[in-house]
Every structure is written in structure tokens, then in C-alpha cells.
């Protein structure tokens, strides 16, 4: 016959083993609660979301109920060799997203540790932490979605790439200049190279804290961990893309007139492109929508929108005068000799409005 559960668990272990397990549980309960508190503060003061703040608070309080006096009494901080250990990645954070990601990972790792070691002490504790870990995954997805939408709303300049011998160098220079939104667009590249390019660009954008979108290809966006997709009127259906990606990802849609705008908004687009404002080889054969459509979008669009199509430093003032606050460019940066400086100039004009 097998031994009773209590004899196979912590009760059957030596005093030193029991003390070590209690210290592990104590440390990880502290770690999980601390990480949740950092996330909670952003939900409260950064996102101003009562719902997400309350969710974090409830999770912290549930963990506190499992933090027993016996665990606290087993604590021996002076003898803990882990207090002196650190890593260079812990010394700095590049963005709010990096802060949240680091602490969500911290919470998830701590909960997993409690889940395993908790089996020696209390199956109920282990099961509770398992459920909390699943809640943290859901919280992470929701926070990613909220942060993406916040970044989108704050973006003023949007680079849509075109094939270029020095694609990555041009994009990185623009990112150094303050660019915060990039779309990878290459209609003619084979799938293997497209995937490799998208992955490298995605990693580059996220290193600089910028959003990265993929033109048309929902599958590529998912594969490389992009922040969303941009769809044309004849591309993958917007509603289907939303079903696949869910609400956390960004979906943009090109529009050339009020009817297409209404269709995109009805389909749930997070932002729209408005244009082409001027004729452009990027949209060869397509008539310019003109500044009239820019003025219409300024008055009617309830979501962020970017004027696009032949916009550069010379005609930008006219586009802004028509009501634009955000613009998307292709050649203005992809063909620039100094992408960083051009980015800085364009942003200075956009933020001056």
C-alpha cells in the first residue's frame, strides 16, 4: 500500500528540509506580491483602469492569505546567498513595457515555484497558485493590448517600408530619430525572406520601444510577434483578421473615401490610413484622394488616422493645415540620405501643431 499523503509530503521531511521549503514559499510569495504591486501601480496611475487595478489587488490579497506565520518565521535573509546575486538586465529598463514585462515574468515564475513546492505543504495552495498563474497570463495579454493602443494614440509619424538594399539600417536610423511606428510592406518578396525580414524588423522595433505591424499577412504577424497588421481594401478581410488576432492586437485599414472609412470603422479598425493625399508610385494608378478627404477625416474619424500618400517635408505643412495630426510616409524616409535627421524634422513639425 502507498504511504498516506501527509507522510509523503512535507510532514515526512527532515526539519532542515521543511525549513528550506518554507523559505522558498515565503520568498516566492513575497516576489509574486511585489511584482503584482508594480503592475497594479501602472494599471492605476498609467492606464487609470479601475478594473485592472482591482484585479491586481485581488490577486495580491489572495496570495497574502496563504502567507502564513510559519513561512515568515522560517525566513533567514542574512544567510540567503541569493540576495547578492544580480544580472545586468536588472539594472535598467528601456520602457514602461519592459518594466511590466519583467514584473509579469517575475510573478509567473514565482507562482510556478509556489505551485510545485506548495504540493509538499498544501494541495489547496498549489491549486490556488496554478489558477492565479493562468490569471496572470490573461492579465499580460490585456496589458499588452492596452499599451499598444496607448502607443498608437501617441504616435505621430508612421513609416511604411519599401524594398531597400539597406532596409534595416534605414529603419534603425529612423528609430534612433524618435520613430515609434513601423509597417513592413513588401508585396513581391518570397515567404521565407519576408518572414526573416519581418522577424528582424520586429526585434529592432521592440528594442527601441516602437510598434511593429505587418502589411496584409496575419500569419507573418503572428509568427514574428508583431503588434498587429495593416490591411488594404482588397487584402485579408478585417473582420476575419480580428477573429484570429483578438482585441489585443492592432489592425489598421487603408481608406480612400468616406465610404471606405465607414466600412473600416464598422469592421473594428483601430486606426485608418487616409489617402493617398498626393499621387505616389507606391499606389501606382490610384487617383489622389486629396486634402478634402484629409479634412473630412479630421472632422469625422473617431479613431486615430494617418494621412498618407506622397507626403514629405515640403508638402507636410499643407497636410497639417488640412487637419492632419499624424502622417505616414514611405519615400520621405526610405529614400532619405539621413533618415534620422529627417525623422527628427518631421516629428518636430508634427508636434509643433
mmCIF file of N, CA, C and O in Angstrom, residues 89-191:
data_model
loop_
_atom_site.group_PDB
_atom_site.id
_atom_site.type_symbol
_atom_site.label_atom_id
_atom_site.label_comp_id
_atom_site.label_asym_id
_atom_site.label_seq_id
_atom_site.Cartn_x
_atom_site.Cartn_y
_atom_site.Cartn_z
ATOM 1 N N UNK A 89 20.807 42.931 -16.836
ATOM 2 C CA UNK A 89 19.499 43.303 -17.392
ATOM 3 C C UNK A 89 18.571 43.894 -16.341
ATOM 4 O O UNK A 89 17.584 44.544 -16.682
ATOM 5 N N UNK A 90 18.881 43.658 -15.049
ATOM 6 C CA UNK A 90 18.025 44.171 -13.991
ATOM 7 C C UNK A 90 18.374 45.612 -13.613
ATOM 8 O O UNK A 90 17.641 46.251 -12.865
ATOM 9 N N UNK A 91 19.491 46.102 -14.141
ATOM 10 C CA UNK A 91 19.955 47.425 -13.754
ATOM 11 C C UNK A 91 19.182 48.548 -14.441
ATOM 12 O O UNK A 91 19.064 49.648 -13.895
ATOM 13 N N UNK A 92 18.672 48.300 -15.647
ATOM 14 C CA UNK A 92 17.963 49.337 -16.396
ATOM 15 C C UNK A 92 16.710 48.758 -17.036
ATOM 16 O O UNK A 92 16.603 47.548 -17.238
ATOM 17 N N UNK A 93 15.768 49.633 -17.358
ATOM 18 C CA UNK A 93 14.574 49.275 -18.112
ATOM 19 C C UNK A 93 14.439 50.302 -19.230
ATOM 20 O O UNK A 93 14.530 51.513 -18.993
ATOM 21 N N UNK A 94 14.193 49.826 -20.439
ATOM 22 C CA UNK A 94 14.153 50.718 -21.598
ATOM 23 C C UNK A 94 12.806 51.413 -21.782
ATOM 24 O O UNK A 94 12.717 52.409 -22.485
ATOM 25 N N UNK A 95 11.750 50.874 -21.158
ATOM 26 C CA UNK A 95 10.418 51.438 -21.369
ATOM 27 C C UNK A 95 9.459 50.914 -20.305
ATOM 28 O O UNK A 95 9.795 49.998 -19.546
ATOM 29 N N UNK A 96 8.271 51.513 -20.260
ATOM 30 C CA UNK A 96 7.225 51.008 -19.364
ATOM 31 C C UNK A 96 6.902 49.563 -19.708
ATOM 32 O O UNK A 96 6.686 48.728 -18.823
ATOM 33 N N UNK A 97 6.891 49.249 -20.999
ATOM 34 C CA UNK A 97 6.594 47.884 -21.412
ATOM 35 C C UNK A 97 7.623 46.913 -20.845
ATOM 36 O O UNK A 97 7.278 45.804 -20.429
ATOM 37 N N UNK A 98 8.885 47.338 -20.813
ATOM 38 C CA UNK A 98 9.932 46.481 -20.259
ATOM 39 C C UNK A 98 9.742 46.280 -18.756
ATOM 40 O O UNK A 98 9.966 45.184 -18.230
ATOM 41 N N UNK A 99 9.310 47.327 -18.067
ATOM 42 C CA UNK A 99 9.039 47.215 -16.626
ATOM 43 C C UNK A 99 7.914 46.218 -16.374
ATOM 44 O O UNK A 99 8.019 45.320 -15.524
ATOM 45 N N UNK A 100 6.830 46.361 -17.123
ATOM 46 C CA UNK A 100 5.688 45.472 -16.942
ATOM 47 C C UNK A 100 6.038 44.039 -17.305
ATOM 48 O O UNK A 100 5.687 43.097 -16.582
ATOM 49 N N UNK A 101 6.754 43.855 -18.418
ATOM 50 C CA UNK A 101 7.106 42.510 -18.857
ATOM 51 C C UNK A 101 7.989 41.817 -17.836
ATOM 52 O O UNK A 101 7.783 40.640 -17.504
ATOM 53 N N UNK A 102 8.979 42.530 -17.306
ATOM 54 C CA UNK A 102 9.884 41.940 -16.319
ATOM 55 C C UNK A 102 9.127 41.509 -15.068
ATOM 56 O O UNK A 102 9.385 40.428 -14.514
ATOM 57 N N UNK A 103 8.189 42.326 -14.642
ATOM 58 C CA UNK A 103 7.484 42.004 -13.399
ATOM 59 C C UNK A 103 6.394 40.962 -13.589
ATOM 60 O O UNK A 103 6.126 40.177 -12.686
ATOM 61 N N UNK A 104 5.775 40.934 -14.754
ATOM 62 C CA UNK A 104 4.825 39.858 -15.033
ATOM 63 C C UNK A 104 5.545 38.509 -15.103
ATOM 64 O O UNK A 104 5.043 37.505 -14.587
ATOM 65 N N UNK A 105 6.721 38.491 -15.724
ATOM 66 C CA UNK A 105 7.520 37.259 -15.748
ATOM 67 C C UNK A 105 7.908 36.850 -14.334
ATOM 68 O O UNK A 105 7.887 35.664 -13.988
ATOM 69 N N UNK A 106 8.248 37.833 -13.533
ATOM 70 C CA UNK A 106 8.612 37.576 -12.131
ATOM 71 C C UNK A 106 7.454 36.928 -11.379
ATOM 72 O O UNK A 106 7.640 35.963 -10.638
ATOM 73 N N UNK A 107 6.266 37.457 -11.576
ATOM 74 C CA UNK A 107 5.080 36.909 -10.918
ATOM 75 C C UNK A 107 4.818 35.477 -11.389
ATOM 76 O O UNK A 107 4.554 34.579 -10.578
ATOM 77 N N UNK A 108 4.882 35.267 -12.696
ATOM 78 C CA UNK A 108 4.591 33.940 -13.249
ATOM 79 C C UNK A 108 5.592 32.895 -12.763
ATOM 80 O O UNK A 108 5.218 31.774 -12.422
ATOM 81 N N UNK A 109 6.863 33.258 -12.738
ATOM 82 C CA UNK A 109 7.887 32.329 -12.258
ATOM 83 C C UNK A 109 7.687 32.015 -10.781
ATOM 84 O O UNK A 109 7.813 30.856 -10.355
ATOM 85 N N UNK A 110 7.367 33.039 -9.991
ATOM 86 C CA UNK A 110 7.150 32.828 -8.561
ATOM 87 C C UNK A 110 5.944 31.924 -8.310
ATOM 88 O O UNK A 110 5.988 31.030 -7.466
ATOM 89 N N UNK A 111 4.867 32.160 -9.052
ATOM 90 C CA UNK A 111 3.668 31.345 -8.874
ATOM 91 C C UNK A 111 3.915 29.893 -9.263
ATOM 92 O O UNK A 111 3.401 28.972 -8.618
ATOM 93 N N UNK A 112 4.708 29.698 -10.303
ATOM 94 C CA UNK A 112 5.025 28.327 -10.699
ATOM 95 C C UNK A 112 5.840 27.624 -9.611
ATOM 96 O O UNK A 112 5.625 26.439 -9.313
ATOM 97 N N UNK A 113 6.768 28.356 -8.997
ATOM 98 C CA UNK A 113 7.569 27.789 -7.918
ATOM 99 C C UNK A 113 6.690 27.437 -6.715
ATOM 100 O O UNK A 113 6.816 26.356 -6.134
ATOM 101 N N UNK A 114 5.781 28.332 -6.356
ATOM 102 C CA UNK A 114 4.873 28.061 -5.236
ATOM 103 C C UNK A 114 3.986 26.859 -5.555
ATOM 104 O O UNK A 114 3.714 26.020 -4.684
ATOM 105 N N UNK A 115 3.531 26.804 -6.805
ATOM 106 C CA UNK A 115 2.665 25.698 -7.221
ATOM 107 C C UNK A 115 3.343 24.349 -7.000
ATOM 108 O O UNK A 115 2.721 23.393 -6.507
ATOM 109 N N UNK A 116 4.629 24.247 -7.338
ATOM 110 C CA UNK A 116 5.336 22.978 -7.201
ATOM 111 C C UNK A 116 5.706 22.672 -5.755
ATOM 112 O O UNK A 116 5.418 21.592 -5.240
ATOM 113 N N UNK A 117 6.353 23.618 -5.086
ATOM 114 C CA UNK A 117 6.750 23.364 -3.700
ATOM 115 C C UNK A 117 5.548 23.337 -2.773
ATOM 116 O O UNK A 117 5.563 22.679 -1.724
ATOM 117 N N UNK A 118 4.485 24.049 -3.154
ATOM 118 C CA UNK A 118 3.282 24.055 -2.333
ATOM 119 C C UNK A 118 2.612 22.698 -2.253
ATOM 120 O O UNK A 118 1.887 22.414 -1.295
ATOM 121 N N UNK A 119 2.862 21.836 -3.226
ATOM 122 C CA UNK A 119 2.291 20.484 -3.201
ATOM 123 C C UNK A 119 2.780 19.695 -1.987
ATOM 124 O O UNK A 119 2.107 18.768 -1.521
ATOM 125 N N UNK A 120 3.967 20.052 -1.488
ATOM 126 C CA UNK A 120 4.516 19.370 -0.310
ATOM 127 C C UNK A 120 3.827 19.810 0.973
ATOM 128 O O UNK A 120 3.865 19.093 1.981
ATOM 129 N N UNK A 121 3.214 20.979 0.936
ATOM 130 C CA UNK A 121 2.608 21.548 2.145
ATOM 131 C C UNK A 121 1.090 21.541 2.097
ATOM 132 O O UNK A 121 0.435 21.155 3.069
ATOM 133 N N UNK A 122 0.533 21.980 0.949
ATOM 134 C CA UNK A 122 -0.912 22.137 0.855
ATOM 135 C C UNK A 122 -1.359 22.052 -0.597
ATOM 136 O O UNK A 122 -1.020 22.943 -1.395
ATOM 137 N N UNK A 123 -2.099 21.009 -0.966
ATOM 138 C CA UNK A 123 -2.625 20.928 -2.335
ATOM 139 C C UNK A 123 -3.485 22.127 -2.694
ATOM 140 O O UNK A 123 -3.528 22.551 -3.851
ATOM 141 N N UNK A 124 -4.170 22.681 -1.682
ATOM 142 C CA UNK A 124 -5.028 23.846 -1.931
ATOM 143 C C UNK A 124 -4.190 25.067 -2.331
ATOM 144 O O UNK A 124 -4.576 25.828 -3.229
ATOM 145 N N UNK A 125 -3.044 25.257 -1.649
ATOM 146 C CA UNK A 125 -2.143 26.358 -2.010
ATOM 147 C C UNK A 125 -1.638 26.176 -3.433
ATOM 148 O O UNK A 125 -1.621 27.126 -4.230
ATOM 149 N N UNK A 126 -1.224 24.967 -3.769
ATOM 150 C CA UNK A 126 -0.718 24.686 -5.111
ATOM 151 C C UNK A 126 -1.770 24.974 -6.172
ATOM 152 O O UNK A 126 -1.492 25.611 -7.190
ATOM 153 N N UNK A 127 -2.998 24.526 -5.939
ATOM 154 C CA UNK A 127 -4.064 24.734 -6.918
ATOM 155 C C UNK A 127 -4.421 26.209 -7.046
ATOM 156 O O UNK A 127 -4.673 26.704 -8.154
ATOM 157 N N UNK A 128 -4.419 26.927 -5.928
ATOM 158 C CA UNK A 128 -4.738 28.359 -5.955
ATOM 159 C C UNK A 128 -3.711 29.119 -6.786
ATOM 160 O O UNK A 128 -4.057 29.996 -7.591
ATOM 161 N N UNK A 129 -2.430 28.777 -6.639
ATOM 162 C CA UNK A 129 -1.382 29.471 -7.386
ATOM 163 C C UNK A 129 -1.404 29.089 -8.863
ATOM 164 O O UNK A 129 -1.035 29.892 -9.718
ATOM 165 N N UNK A 130 -1.829 27.889 -9.155
ATOM 166 C CA UNK A 130 -1.986 27.490 -10.547
ATOM 167 C C UNK A 130 -3.030 28.362 -11.237
ATOM 168 O O UNK A 130 -2.820 28.851 -12.352
ATOM 169 N N UNK A 131 -4.155 28.567 -10.569
ATOM 170 C CA UNK A 131 -5.211 29.404 -11.138
ATOM 171 C C UNK A 131 -4.770 30.857 -11.239
ATOM 172 O O UNK A 131 -5.083 31.547 -12.220
ATOM 173 N N UNK A 132 -4.025 31.334 -10.243
ATOM 174 C CA UNK A 132 -3.522 32.704 -10.292
ATOM 175 C C UNK A 132 -2.528 32.884 -11.441
ATOM 176 O O UNK A 132 -2.487 33.947 -12.068
ATOM 177 N N UNK A 133 -1.744 31.868 -11.709
ATOM 178 C CA UNK A 133 -0.795 31.936 -12.824
ATOM 179 C C UNK A 133 -1.546 32.089 -14.147
ATOM 180 O O UNK A 133 -1.151 32.880 -15.010
ATOM 181 N N UNK A 134 -2.633 31.356 -14.320
ATOM 182 C CA UNK A 134 -3.437 31.497 -15.535
ATOM 183 C C UNK A 134 -4.035 32.904 -15.632
ATOM 184 O O UNK A 134 -4.110 33.493 -16.712
ATOM 185 N N UNK A 135 -4.449 33.446 -14.480
ATOM 186 C CA UNK A 135 -4.982 34.810 -14.475
ATOM 187 C C UNK A 135 -3.915 35.816 -14.898
ATOM 188 O O UNK A 135 -4.208 36.812 -15.571
ATOM 189 N N UNK A 136 -2.673 35.544 -14.505
ATOM 190 C CA UNK A 136 -1.579 36.449 -14.863
ATOM 191 C C UNK A 136 -1.328 36.440 -16.353
ATOM 192 O O UNK A 136 -1.025 37.477 -16.955
ATOM 193 N N UNK A 137 -1.443 35.275 -16.996
ATOM 194 C CA UNK A 137 -1.288 35.216 -18.445
ATOM 195 C C UNK A 137 -2.355 36.073 -19.135
ATOM 196 O O UNK A 137 -2.074 36.781 -20.102
ATOM 197 N N UNK A 138 -3.579 35.973 -18.645
ATOM 198 C CA UNK A 138 -4.664 36.774 -19.208
ATOM 199 C C UNK A 138 -4.412 38.262 -18.980
ATOM 200 O O UNK A 138 -4.634 39.085 -19.873
ATOM 201 N N UNK A 139 -3.950 38.601 -17.771
ATOM 202 C CA UNK A 139 -3.640 39.994 -17.445
ATOM 203 C C UNK A 139 -2.552 40.531 -18.365
ATOM 204 O O UNK A 139 -2.622 41.668 -18.851
ATOM 205 N N UNK A 140 -1.554 39.707 -18.636
ATOM 206 C CA UNK A 140 -0.460 40.115 -19.520
ATOM 207 C C UNK A 140 -0.983 40.447 -20.912
ATOM 208 O O UNK A 140 -0.595 41.466 -21.507
ATOM 209 N N UNK A 141 -1.882 39.619 -21.438
ATOM 210 C CA UNK A 141 -2.444 39.876 -22.764
ATOM 211 C C UNK A 141 -3.236 41.175 -22.789
ATOM 212 O O UNK A 141 -3.130 41.968 -23.737
ATOM 213 N N UNK A 142 -4.011 41.418 -21.750
ATOM 214 C CA UNK A 142 -4.817 42.634 -21.698
ATOM 215 C C UNK A 142 -3.933 43.872 -21.594
ATOM 216 O O UNK A 142 -4.214 44.910 -22.209
ATOM 217 N N UNK A 143 -2.872 43.770 -20.799
ATOM 218 C CA UNK A 143 -1.968 44.909 -20.659
ATOM 219 C C UNK A 143 -1.237 45.197 -21.961
ATOM 220 O O UNK A 143 -1.039 46.359 -22.316
ATOM 221 N N UNK A 144 -0.843 44.161 -22.679
ATOM 222 C CA UNK A 144 -0.197 44.356 -23.971
ATOM 223 C C UNK A 144 -1.124 45.101 -24.915
ATOM 224 O O UNK A 144 -0.699 46.020 -25.623
ATOM 225 N N UNK A 145 -2.397 44.701 -24.920
ATOM 226 C CA UNK A 145 -3.366 45.370 -25.773
ATOM 227 C C UNK A 145 -3.549 46.827 -25.401
ATOM 228 O O UNK A 145 -3.583 47.710 -26.272
ATOM 229 N N UNK A 146 -3.666 47.106 -24.086
ATOM 230 C CA UNK A 146 -3.842 48.485 -23.641
ATOM 231 C C UNK A 146 -2.628 49.332 -23.980
ATOM 232 O O UNK A 146 -2.752 50.478 -24.416
ATOM 233 N N UNK A 147 -1.440 48.784 -23.779
ATOM 234 C CA UNK A 147 -0.221 49.539 -24.071
ATOM 235 C C UNK A 147 -0.080 49.804 -25.558
ATOM 236 O O UNK A 147 0.360 50.880 -25.973
ATOM 237 N N UNK A 148 -0.434 48.820 -26.375
ATOM 238 C CA UNK A 148 -0.368 49.027 -27.820
ATOM 239 C C UNK A 148 -1.286 50.157 -28.260
ATOM 240 O O UNK A 148 -0.906 51.004 -29.071
ATOM 241 N N UNK A 149 -2.490 50.177 -27.717
ATOM 242 C CA UNK A 149 -3.429 51.219 -28.109
ATOM 243 C C UNK A 149 -2.985 52.590 -27.599
ATOM 244 O O UNK A 149 -3.196 53.601 -28.274
ATOM 245 N N UNK A 150 -2.366 52.619 -26.422
ATOM 246 C CA UNK A 150 -1.828 53.879 -25.922
ATOM 247 C C UNK A 150 -0.702 54.378 -26.816
ATOM 248 O O UNK A 150 -0.622 55.569 -27.137
ATOM 249 N N UNK A 151 0.196 53.477 -27.195
ATOM 250 C CA UNK A 151 1.297 53.853 -28.078
ATOM 251 C C UNK A 151 0.784 54.330 -29.425
ATOM 252 O O UNK A 151 1.312 55.293 -29.999
ATOM 253 N N UNK A 152 -0.218 53.648 -29.939
ATOM 254 C CA UNK A 152 -0.799 54.055 -31.221
ATOM 255 C C UNK A 152 -1.352 55.469 -31.131
ATOM 256 O O UNK A 152 -1.117 56.302 -32.009
ATOM 257 N N UNK A 153 -2.089 55.754 -30.075
ATOM 258 C CA UNK A 153 -2.686 57.082 -29.916
ATOM 259 C C UNK A 153 -1.622 58.170 -29.806
ATOM 260 O O UNK A 153 -1.841 59.308 -30.233
ATOM 261 N N UNK A 154 -0.469 57.816 -29.238
ATOM 262 C CA UNK A 154 0.600 58.800 -29.057
ATOM 263 C C UNK A 154 1.450 58.983 -30.300
ATOM 264 O O UNK A 154 2.161 59.989 -30.436
ATOM 265 N N UNK A 155 1.411 58.030 -31.233
ATOM 266 C CA UNK A 155 2.268 58.076 -32.421
ATOM 267 C C UNK A 155 1.843 59.218 -33.349
ATOM 268 O O UNK A 155 0.661 59.472 -33.541
ATOM 269 N N UNK A 156 2.820 59.880 -33.930
ATOM 270 C CA UNK A 156 2.557 60.949 -34.885
ATOM 271 C C UNK A 156 3.118 60.629 -36.278
ATOM 272 O O UNK A 156 2.559 61.046 -37.281
ATOM 273 N N UNK A 157 4.215 59.883 -36.297
ATOM 274 C CA UNK A 157 4.869 59.572 -37.567
ATOM 275 C C UNK A 157 4.920 58.063 -37.759
ATOM 276 O O UNK A 157 5.300 57.329 -36.849
ATOM 277 N N UNK A 158 4.567 57.603 -38.934
ATOM 278 C CA UNK A 158 4.401 56.183 -39.240
ATOM 279 C C UNK A 158 5.207 55.888 -40.498
ATOM 280 O O UNK A 158 4.961 56.462 -41.552
ATOM 281 N N UNK A 159 6.176 54.985 -40.387
ATOM 282 C CA UNK A 159 6.968 54.594 -41.547
ATOM 283 C C UNK A 159 6.426 53.311 -42.144
ATOM 284 O O UNK A 159 6.320 52.294 -41.454
ATOM 285 N N UNK A 160 6.087 53.363 -43.423
ATOM 286 C CA UNK A 160 5.731 52.175 -44.190
ATOM 287 C C UNK A 160 6.934 51.856 -45.069
ATOM 288 O O UNK A 160 7.313 52.665 -45.921
ATOM 289 N N UNK A 161 7.547 50.703 -44.866
ATOM 290 C CA UNK A 161 8.782 50.402 -45.582
ATOM 291 C C UNK A 161 8.517 50.031 -47.040
ATOM 292 O O UNK A 161 7.418 49.605 -47.408
ATOM 293 N N UNK A 162 9.546 50.182 -47.844
ATOM 294 C CA UNK A 162 9.562 49.688 -49.220
ATOM 295 C C UNK A 162 10.875 48.931 -49.396
ATOM 296 O O UNK A 162 11.807 49.100 -48.606
ATOM 297 N N UNK A 163 10.957 48.060 -50.388
ATOM 298 C CA UNK A 163 12.196 47.299 -50.585
ATOM 299 C C UNK A 163 13.407 48.229 -50.675
ATOM 300 O O UNK A 163 13.359 49.256 -51.352
ATOM 301 N N UNK A 164 14.478 47.855 -49.980
ATOM 302 C CA UNK A 164 15.656 48.716 -49.914
ATOM 303 C C UNK A 164 16.875 47.856 -49.622
ATOM 304 O O UNK A 164 16.814 46.930 -48.807
ATOM 305 N N UNK A 165 17.979 48.183 -50.277
ATOM 306 C CA UNK A 165 19.211 47.421 -50.073
ATOM 307 C C UNK A 165 19.661 47.478 -48.619
ATOM 308 O O UNK A 165 20.204 46.513 -48.075
ATOM 309 N N UNK A 166 19.396 48.608 -47.972
ATOM 310 C CA UNK A 166 19.798 48.797 -46.576
ATOM 311 C C UNK A 166 18.569 49.001 -45.692
ATOM 312 O O UNK A 166 18.491 49.925 -44.895
ATOM 313 N N UNK A 167 17.607 48.118 -45.874
ATOM 314 C CA UNK A 167 16.324 48.223 -45.169
ATOM 315 C C UNK A 167 16.498 48.390 -43.664
ATOM 316 O O UNK A 167 15.930 49.306 -43.061
ATOM 317 N N UNK A 168 17.248 47.519 -43.033
ATOM 318 C CA UNK A 168 17.356 47.527 -41.581
ATOM 319 C C UNK A 168 18.113 48.750 -41.069
ATOM 320 O O UNK A 168 17.770 49.307 -40.021
ATOM 321 N N UNK A 169 19.111 49.172 -41.826
ATOM 322 C CA UNK A 169 19.873 50.352 -41.426
ATOM 323 C C UNK A 169 18.995 51.609 -41.485
ATOM 324 O O UNK A 169 19.053 52.459 -40.586
ATOM 325 N N UNK A 170 18.188 51.725 -42.544
ATOM 326 C CA UNK A 170 17.304 52.890 -42.679
ATOM 327 C C UNK A 170 16.291 52.920 -41.538
ATOM 328 O O UNK A 170 16.074 53.956 -40.899
ATOM 329 N N UNK A 171 15.673 51.770 -41.264
ATOM 330 C CA UNK A 171 14.673 51.712 -40.200
ATOM 331 C C UNK A 171 15.304 52.027 -38.848
ATOM 332 O O UNK A 171 14.739 52.782 -38.040
ATOM 333 N N UNK A 172 16.483 51.493 -38.599
ATOM 334 C CA UNK A 172 17.105 51.758 -37.297
ATOM 335 C C UNK A 172 17.467 53.229 -37.137
ATOM 336 O O UNK A 172 17.305 53.799 -36.044
ATOM 337 N N UNK A 173 17.946 53.859 -38.181
ATOM 338 C CA UNK A 173 18.246 55.285 -38.096
ATOM 339 C C UNK A 173 16.986 56.090 -37.793
ATOM 340 O O UNK A 173 17.009 57.033 -36.993
ATOM 341 N N UNK A 174 15.877 55.722 -38.424
ATOM 342 C CA UNK A 174 14.612 56.413 -38.153
ATOM 343 C C UNK A 174 14.170 56.187 -36.707
ATOM 344 O O UNK A 174 13.667 57.103 -36.047
ATOM 345 N N UNK A 175 14.346 54.971 -36.212
ATOM 346 C CA UNK A 175 14.006 54.670 -34.818
ATOM 347 C C UNK A 175 14.864 55.493 -33.868
ATOM 348 O O UNK A 175 14.383 55.989 -32.838
ATOM 349 N N UNK A 176 16.124 55.660 -34.194
ATOM 350 C CA UNK A 176 17.005 56.494 -33.374
ATOM 351 C C UNK A 176 16.551 57.945 -33.374
ATOM 352 O O UNK A 176 16.793 58.680 -32.414
ATOM 353 N N UNK A 177 15.877 58.339 -34.456
ATOM 354 C CA UNK A 177 15.372 59.702 -34.553
ATOM 355 C C UNK A 177 14.060 59.924 -33.826
ATOM 356 O O UNK A 177 13.556 61.056 -33.790
ATOM 357 N N UNK A 178 13.484 58.860 -33.264
ATOM 358 C CA UNK A 178 12.255 59.003 -32.497
ATOM 359 C C UNK A 178 11.031 58.359 -33.107
ATOM 360 O O UNK A 178 9.928 58.470 -32.561
ATOM 361 N N UNK A 179 11.191 57.673 -34.222
ATOM 362 C CA UNK A 179 10.065 56.980 -34.851
ATOM 363 C C UNK A 179 9.486 55.933 -33.898
ATOM 364 O O UNK A 179 10.238 55.208 -33.244
ATOM 365 N N UNK A 180 8.162 55.830 -33.832
ATOM 366 C CA UNK A 180 7.539 54.906 -32.877
ATOM 367 C C UNK A 180 6.560 53.931 -33.519
ATOM 368 O O UNK A 180 5.897 53.172 -32.817
ATOM 369 N N UNK A 181 6.469 53.933 -34.864
ATOM 370 C CA UNK A 181 5.511 53.060 -35.537
ATOM 371 C C UNK A 181 6.052 52.692 -36.915
ATOM 372 O O UNK A 181 6.357 53.576 -37.726
ATOM 373 N N UNK A 182 6.178 51.387 -37.169
ATOM 374 C CA UNK A 182 6.744 50.895 -38.428
ATOM 375 C C UNK A 182 5.857 49.801 -38.988
ATOM 376 O O UNK A 182 5.389 48.924 -38.261
ATOM 377 N N UNK A 183 5.641 49.861 -40.304
ATOM 378 C CA UNK A 183 4.940 48.782 -41.007
ATOM 379 C C UNK A 183 5.879 48.179 -42.043
ATOM 380 O O UNK A 183 6.470 48.913 -42.847
ATOM 381 N N UNK A 184 5.994 46.864 -42.011
ATOM 382 C CA UNK A 184 6.796 46.172 -43.021
ATOM 383 C C UNK A 184 5.898 45.840 -44.207
ATOM 384 O O UNK A 184 4.946 45.091 -44.087
ATOM 385 N N UNK A 185 6.253 46.395 -45.377
ATOM 386 C CA UNK A 185 5.457 46.183 -46.582
ATOM 387 C C UNK A 185 6.373 45.789 -47.729
ATOM 388 O O UNK A 185 7.286 46.534 -48.103
ATOM 389 N N UNK A 186 6.157 44.598 -48.267
ATOM 390 C CA UNK A 186 6.895 44.141 -49.433
ATOM 391 C C UNK A 186 6.029 43.103 -50.132
ATOM 392 O O UNK A 186 5.954 41.951 -49.720
ATOM 393 N N UNK A 187 5.357 43.524 -51.171
ATOM 394 C CA UNK A 187 4.377 42.680 -51.844
ATOM 395 C C UNK A 187 5.006 41.579 -52.694
ATOM 396 O O UNK A 187 4.331 40.609 -53.047
ATOM 397 N N UNK A 188 6.298 41.716 -53.028
ATOM 398 C CA UNK A 188 6.885 40.810 -54.011
ATOM 399 C C UNK A 188 7.914 39.837 -53.439
ATOM 400 O O UNK A 188 8.395 38.970 -54.162
ATOM 401 N N UNK A 189 8.240 39.952 -52.162
ATOM 402 C CA UNK A 189 9.253 39.082 -51.576
ATOM 403 C C UNK A 189 8.696 37.682 -51.359
ATOM 404 O O UNK A 189 7.500 37.503 -51.110
ATOM 405 N N UNK A 190 9.566 36.657 -51.480
ATOM 406 C CA UNK A 190 9.107 35.298 -51.212
ATOM 407 C C UNK A 190 8.887 35.121 -49.715
ATOM 408 O O UNK A 190 9.424 35.870 -48.892
ATOM 409 N N UNK A 191 8.091 34.123 -49.349
ATOM 410 C CA UNK A 191 7.654 33.978 -47.964
ATOM 411 C C UNK A 191 8.806 33.772 -46.982
ATOM 412 O O UNK A 191 8.781 34.306 -45.868
#
